[in-house]
């Protein structure tokens, strides 16, 4: 599906595809008289680059963006990174986002910018050392919950992979992430 020239339509379509994906971060910024929409996977990006450099440049460094071809101006004059891709379809943009990059869309533009912002964990899923299994996979997670979800997101780059984050326990308030493939799981199991 091609991007629309209307930012609200693009935002609605992207948010619909990322419904129940708690690890996807989206943010709309006012830049001059334009609106800029960013979407990325939490903890898969270089926060210093995206939030420290790019967003700061956009919010405080730009007084006025030209009315026409505003995203081209951003691409050519405001990017803190050399690696930028232009995408024309929502599927392309989502593919880059699930790979660890940041997608930027702007009012009045029917294309998007992909900012190379990957900063992925450096290890894969390890073999379980303390739990012996007779059947099934021998993988285990030894990192924080966020890194564990990123390790799965790196392997399964699909918007159908849902991540619902909750706190459980009356006293412990433990963070838990429920991950499932929307088109495979039985809805009753997710509800349970």
Rosetta silent file (secondary structure, phi, psi, omega in degrees, C-alpha in Angstrom):
SEQUENCE: XXXXXXXXXXXXXXXXXXXXXXXXXXXXXXXXXXXXXXXXXXXXXXXXXXXXXXXXXXXXXXXXXXXXXXXXXXXXXXXXXXXXXXXXXXXXXXXXXXXXXXXXXXXXXXXXXXXXXXXXXXXXXXXXXXXXXXXXXXXXXXXXXXXXXXXXXXXXXXXXXXXXXXXXXXXXXXXXXXXXXXXXXXXXXXXX
SCORE:     score description
SCORE:     0.000 S_00000001
   1 L     0.000  127.790 -179.720    0.000    0.000    0.000 S_00000001
   2 E   -74.179  151.451  175.026    1.474    3.360   -1.008 S_00000001
   3 L   -65.782  147.048  175.913    1.818    6.179    1.492 S_00000001
   4 L   -90.754  157.820  174.224   -0.892    8.795    1.340 S_00000001
   5 L   -74.542   -6.818  179.699   -0.111   12.506    1.133 S_00000001
   6 L  -102.189  118.540 -176.095   -2.181   12.840    4.316 S_00000001
   7 H   -60.995  -39.780 -178.314   -0.201   12.132    7.472 S_00000001
   8 H   -60.223  -38.073  178.120   -3.273   11.178    9.540 S_00000001
   9 H   -66.800  -42.204  178.806   -4.128    8.348    7.109 S_00000001
  10 H   -63.900  -43.267  179.131   -0.554    7.035    7.222 S_00000001
  11 H   -62.034  -46.119 -179.329   -0.491    7.180   11.028 S_00000001
  12 H   -60.003  -43.786 -179.220   -3.828    5.371   11.286 S_00000001
  13 H   -65.675  -43.591 -179.663   -2.653    2.587    8.917 S_00000001
  14 H   -66.868  -44.726  179.348    0.677    2.098   10.706 S_00000001
  15 H   -64.060  -34.702  177.403   -0.923    2.097   14.171 S_00000001
  16 H   -64.343  -42.194 -179.819   -3.520   -0.405   12.972 S_00000001
  17 H   -69.415  -29.714 -179.499   -0.799   -2.768   11.753 S_00000001
  18 L   -99.909   22.151  175.890    1.113   -2.401   15.017 S_00000001
  19 L   -58.268  137.482 -179.723   -1.949   -2.899   17.267 S_00000001
  20 L    61.650   26.785  173.803   -0.963   -4.783   20.454 S_00000001
  21 E  -109.548   88.300 -174.579    2.752   -4.355   19.721 S_00000001
  22 L   -67.734  -13.084 -179.959    3.921   -2.898   23.015 S_00000001
  23 L   -93.620    0.681  178.563    7.531   -2.675   21.850 S_00000001
  24 E   -94.670  127.275  179.567    6.712   -0.281   18.983 S_00000001
  25 E  -107.900  131.108  174.683    7.175    3.400   19.790 S_00000001
  26 E  -131.119  145.868 -175.932    5.476    6.097   17.721 S_00000001
  27 E  -150.049  136.267  176.807    5.655    9.804   18.231 S_00000001
  28 E  -109.027  128.291 -178.422    4.265   12.849   16.454 S_00000001
  29 E  -118.813  148.749  170.954    6.309   16.072   16.659 S_00000001
  30 E   -94.330  119.918 -179.776    5.574   19.628   15.617 S_00000001
  31 E  -121.530  106.830 -172.733    8.449   20.883   13.482 S_00000001
  32 L    61.897 -125.667  177.654    7.912   24.469   12.440 S_00000001
  33 L  -101.369    8.775 -178.872    4.422   24.448   10.977 S_00000001
  34 E  -107.967  161.505  172.928    4.619   20.789    9.923 S_00000001
  35 E  -109.391  136.381  178.817    3.977   17.542   11.782 S_00000001
  36 E  -119.109  131.003 -179.552    6.592   14.788   11.741 S_00000001
  37 E  -112.850  128.378  178.475    5.698   11.205   12.698 S_00000001
  38 E  -118.453  143.538  176.031    8.372    8.760   13.879 S_00000001
  39 E  -142.641  136.215  179.742    8.017    5.025   14.495 S_00000001
  40 E  -159.667  167.947  177.485   10.615    2.516   15.732 S_00000001
  41 E   -90.764  126.112 -179.588   11.072   -0.595   17.883 S_00000001
  42 L   -57.414  134.978  176.821   11.983    0.249   21.472 S_00000001
  43 L    70.116    2.830  173.034   15.550   -0.735   22.423 S_00000001
  44 L   -99.293   -4.433 -176.858   16.476   -1.765   18.853 S_00000001
  45 E  -110.038  163.915  172.134   17.585    1.759   17.977 S_00000001
  46 L   -83.058  100.588 -176.025   20.485    3.964   18.935 S_00000001
  47 H   -59.836  -36.517  179.290   18.649    6.285   21.348 S_00000001
  48 H   -61.557  -38.941 -179.970   21.442    8.853   21.283 S_00000001
  49 H   -71.399  -51.844 -173.792   21.077    9.172   17.514 S_00000001
  50 H   -74.066  -55.691 -174.748   17.266    9.200   17.280 S_00000001
  51 H   -83.584  -36.120 -177.328   16.186   10.915   20.481 S_00000001
  52 H   -78.960  -44.752 -175.937   19.353   12.839   21.280 S_00000001
  53 H   -95.395  -60.115 -171.232   20.386   14.092   17.846 S_00000001
  54 H   -64.829  -54.418 -177.565   17.548   13.784   15.348 S_00000001
  55 H   -63.492  -40.917  178.493   14.549   14.722   17.501 S_00000001
  56 H   -61.867  -44.172  176.477   16.496   17.489   19.227 S_00000001
  57 H   -58.602  -44.533 -175.826   17.573   18.893   15.833 S_00000001
  58 H   -68.293  -41.504 -174.544   14.017   18.758   14.543 S_00000001
  59 H   -80.423  -35.774 -173.247   12.369   20.344   17.580 S_00000001
  60 H  -115.009  -17.207 -175.040   14.886   23.022   18.490 S_00000001
  61 L   -96.000  -11.399 -176.105   17.188   23.508   15.513 S_00000001
  62 L  -116.801  117.999  178.637   14.674   24.249   12.774 S_00000001
  63 L   -81.890  -46.749 -175.188   12.718   27.461   12.848 S_00000001
  64 L  -143.181  130.512  175.941   10.916   27.098    9.546 S_00000001
  65 L  -103.303  137.014  178.390   10.615   24.232    7.093 S_00000001
  66 L   -56.045  142.745 -177.642    9.746   25.086    3.498 S_00000001
  67 L   -63.368  -39.981 -179.493    6.064   24.465    2.754 S_00000001
  68 L   -98.339  142.450  176.928    6.730   22.411   -0.345 S_00000001
  69 L    56.004   43.723 -175.790    8.922   19.333   -0.341 S_00000001
  70 H   -63.469  -40.437 -177.783    9.467   19.588    3.422 S_00000001
  71 H   -68.256  -31.977  174.879   10.654   15.997    3.876 S_00000001
  72 H   -64.122  -39.610  177.116   13.306   16.497    1.166 S_00000001
  73 H   -61.752  -44.332  178.559   14.574   19.491    3.141 S_00000001
  74 H   -61.552  -45.599 -178.471   14.739   17.344    6.278 S_00000001
  75 H   -61.764  -44.752 -173.809   16.546   14.572    4.379 S_00000001
  76 H   -83.081  -30.211 -171.283   19.107   16.850    2.761 S_00000001
  77 H  -119.077   -9.444 -171.192   19.744   19.409    5.515 S_00000001
  78 L  -124.864    1.969 -174.190   18.743   18.018    8.918 S_00000001
  79 L   -87.238  130.096  178.537   19.883   14.393    9.142 S_00000001
  80 L   -83.962    0.339 -179.379   22.608   13.468   11.646 S_00000001
  81 L  -126.966  151.703 -178.340   23.338   10.195    9.809 S_00000001
  82 L   -84.927  -23.000 -175.215   24.567    9.469    6.315 S_00000001
  83 L   -92.808  101.789 -178.517   22.512    6.312    5.823 S_00000001
  84 E  -132.028  136.523  175.658   19.007    7.307    4.751 S_00000001
  85 E  -119.078  147.035  174.370   16.555    5.397    2.544 S_00000001
  86 E  -100.933  131.887  178.313   13.457    6.671    0.801 S_00000001
  87 E  -123.638  147.028 -177.199   10.410    4.357    0.926 S_00000001
  88 L  -112.190  -13.530 -178.645    7.161    4.649   -0.996 S_00000001
  89 E  -124.325  154.750  178.508    5.010    1.953    0.586 S_00000001
  90 H   -62.887  -38.738 -179.415    3.875    1.202    4.119 S_00000001
  91 H   -61.880  -43.352  177.258    5.149   -2.385    3.791 S_00000001
  92 H   -59.954  -48.743 -179.165    8.672   -1.176    2.944 S_00000001
  93 H   -59.786  -45.113  179.766    8.658    1.230    5.879 S_00000001
  94 H   -64.034  -38.324  177.332    7.386   -1.400    8.309 S_00000001
  95 H   -58.718  -43.775  178.086   10.052   -3.835    7.088 S_00000001
  96 H   -66.825  -41.083  179.709   12.780   -1.340    7.941 S_00000001
  97 H   -60.207  -46.317 -179.265   11.191   -0.552   11.334 S_00000001
  98 H   -67.857  -17.509  175.832   11.078   -4.247   12.263 S_00000001
  99 L   -87.790   -5.511  176.405   14.744   -4.475   11.263 S_00000001
 100 L   111.506    5.630  179.057   15.732   -1.781   13.776 S_00000001
 101 L   -96.099  176.094 -179.485   15.537    1.444   11.770 S_00000001
 102 E  -113.903  132.416  177.799   13.371    4.527   12.298 S_00000001
 103 E  -101.092  131.739  178.494   10.620    5.584    9.878 S_00000001
 104 E  -121.203  129.011  177.448    9.859    9.300    9.507 S_00000001
 105 E  -125.524  152.117 -178.083    6.735   10.637    7.775 S_00000001
 106 E  -137.668  151.810  174.887    5.639   14.233    7.294 S_00000001
 107 L   -49.767  134.571  173.127    2.487   16.143    6.433 S_00000001
 108 L    80.562    2.434 -179.359    1.960   16.521    2.686 S_00000001
 109 L  -113.123  132.970  179.815    4.505   13.856    1.652 S_00000001
 110 L  -100.671   30.205  175.217    3.506   10.605   -0.022 S_00000001
 111 L  -149.405  166.995 -177.974    6.823    8.923    0.802 S_00000001
 112 E  -129.661  163.626  176.246    8.835    8.285    3.948 S_00000001
 113 E  -108.609  137.760  173.438   12.397    8.430    5.187 S_00000001
 114 E  -110.830  118.780  179.932   14.126    5.525    6.866 S_00000001
 115 E   -95.455  122.514  178.861   16.880    6.618    9.216 S_00000001
 116 L   -68.932  108.502 -174.247   19.506    3.953    9.806 S_00000001
 117 L  -135.777   21.261 -176.993   19.412    3.746   13.595 S_00000001
 118 E   -62.244  136.616  168.525   20.042    0.070   14.394 S_00000001
 119 L  -151.826   83.494 -172.510   21.673   -0.788   17.691 S_00000001
 120 L   -91.560  153.714  173.787   20.854   -4.426   18.311 S_00000001
 121 L   -59.076  148.960 -171.784   21.900   -6.663   21.214 S_00000001
 122 L   -91.498    1.806 -177.950   25.070   -8.544   20.342 S_00000001
 123 L  -125.590  159.899  176.808   24.141  -12.036   21.375 S_00000001
 124 L   -97.198 -176.489  178.564   21.691  -14.697   20.308 S_00000001
 125 L   -71.790  130.669 -176.114   19.468  -16.945   22.371 S_00000001
 126 E   -90.084  163.343  173.350   21.627  -19.261   24.539 S_00000001
 127 E   -77.739  139.249  179.994   21.219  -22.936   25.362 S_00000001
 128 L   -64.035  132.417 -178.984   19.619  -23.547   28.766 S_00000001
 129 L  -101.508  -30.644 -174.539   22.257  -24.489   31.348 S_00000001
 130 L  -103.279  -14.711 -178.353   20.193  -25.200   34.462 S_00000001
 131 L  -116.036  118.927  178.586   17.035  -26.730   32.988 S_00000001
 132 L   -88.954  132.041  176.235   17.258  -30.012   31.123 S_00000001
 133 L  -119.949  140.178  178.516   14.657  -30.643   28.433 S_00000001
 134 L   -88.573  -35.236 -178.606   14.055  -33.957   26.742 S_00000001
 135 L  -131.106  155.980  175.911   12.016  -32.653   23.825 S_00000001
 136 L    90.394 -176.471 -176.285   11.664  -29.310   22.105 S_00000001
 137 L   -68.242  153.819 -178.723   14.018  -26.372   21.720 S_00000001
 138 L  -106.816   20.586 -177.768   16.966  -25.908   24.054 S_00000001
 139 E   -80.561  152.087  174.433   16.905  -22.088   23.968 S_00000001
 140 E  -145.137  161.603  178.369   16.811  -19.897   27.054 S_00000001
 141 L  -114.173  129.567 -178.029   16.720  -16.200   27.859 S_00000001
 142 L  -122.908    3.176 -176.640   19.219  -14.761   30.296 S_00000001
 143 L  -101.541 -171.718  175.610   18.905  -11.040   29.642 S_00000001
 144 L   -68.090  163.282 -178.464   16.377   -8.395   30.667 S_00000001
 145 H   -58.012  -42.513 -177.774   12.840   -8.727   29.418 S_00000001
 146 H   -63.442  -42.436  178.875   13.287   -5.971   26.800 S_00000001
 147 H   -67.226  -37.741  177.700   16.401   -7.590   25.308 S_00000001
 148 H   -62.583  -41.572  178.445   14.658  -10.968   25.238 S_00000001
 149 H   -67.187  -34.312  177.410   11.729   -9.492   23.286 S_00000001
 150 H   -66.037  -39.852  178.754   14.189   -7.844   20.879 S_00000001
 151 H   -60.131  -38.137  177.103   15.929  -11.173   20.287 S_00000001
 152 H   -71.886  -44.028 -179.296   12.580  -12.643   19.251 S_00000001
 153 H   -60.967  -33.660  177.669   11.618   -9.559   17.187 S_00000001
 154 H   -64.093  -35.932 -179.253   14.947   -9.855   15.333 S_00000001
 155 H   -81.475  -35.477 -176.739   14.077  -13.400   14.263 S_00000001
 156 L  -116.224   95.916 -178.342   10.394  -12.784   13.502 S_00000001
 157 L   -96.219   76.006 -174.842    9.985   -9.531   11.571 S_00000001
 158 L  -143.807  137.171  178.155    6.235   -9.556   11.231 S_00000001
 159 L   -70.121  -12.446  176.929    3.520   -7.174   12.418 S_00000001
 160 L   -77.648  -12.888  173.459    1.493  -10.264   13.378 S_00000001
 161 E   -78.186  110.442 -176.709    3.952  -10.864   16.253 S_00000001
 162 E  -100.400  143.202  178.793    2.149   -9.164   19.117 S_00000001
 163 E  -130.473  106.339  179.071    3.766   -8.116   22.385 S_00000001
 164 E  -102.957  122.054 -177.351    1.434   -7.258   25.232 S_00000001
 165 E  -103.953  133.026 -178.696    3.221   -5.883   28.292 S_00000001
 166 E  -142.016  164.175  170.217    1.658   -6.127   31.732 S_00000001
 167 E  -108.344  132.003  179.174    2.523   -5.997   35.407 S_00000001
 168 E  -123.836  155.683 -179.930    1.529   -9.061   37.416 S_00000001
 169 L    95.506  129.801 -178.705    1.558   -9.766   41.124 S_00000001
 170 L   -66.034  -39.881 -177.086   -0.110   -7.783   43.835 S_00000001
 171 L  -105.281  -37.726 -174.920    3.139   -6.967   45.597 S_00000001
 172 L   -76.470  -27.839 -177.758    5.943   -7.777   43.195 S_00000001
 173 L    47.111   51.497 -177.442    4.488   -5.858   40.237 S_00000001
 174 E   -75.120  133.362  175.752    6.640   -8.000   37.917 S_00000001
 175 E   -75.595  130.407 -179.939    6.894   -6.886   34.281 S_00000001
 176 E  -133.187  141.478  174.961    5.699   -9.626   31.928 S_00000001
 177 E  -119.127  125.553  175.233    5.461   -9.679   28.143 S_00000001
 178 E   -97.685  118.840 -179.831    2.996  -11.965   26.398 S_00000001
 179 E  -116.458  137.443  179.077    4.154  -12.645   22.818 S_00000001
 180 E  -158.321  159.992  175.425    2.115  -14.468   20.205 S_00000001
 181 E   -93.622  115.432 -172.511    1.484  -14.675   16.462 S_00000001
 182 L   -56.614  -38.698 -175.063   -1.911  -13.090   15.884 S_00000001
 183 L   -87.968    1.184 -179.769   -2.846  -15.210   12.864 S_00000001
 184 L  -113.143  -41.754 -173.320   -1.813  -18.523   14.481 S_00000001
 185 L   -70.878  148.039  172.378   -2.897  -18.388   18.134 S_00000001
 186 L   -78.671  127.817 -176.624   -6.404  -19.236   19.283 S_00000001
 187 H   -54.523  -33.023 -179.428   -7.948  -16.025   20.727 S_00000001
 188 H   -63.898  -34.390  179.534   -9.248  -17.866   23.794 S_00000001
 189 H   -68.199  -40.332  178.500   -5.731  -18.822   24.826 S_00000001
 190 H   -63.985  -42.183  179.213   -4.570  -15.202   24.669 S_00000001
 191 H   -62.703  -39.623  178.761   -7.526  -14.126   26.803 S_00000001
 192 L   -63.122    0.000    0.000   -6.725  -16.808   29.408 S_00000001
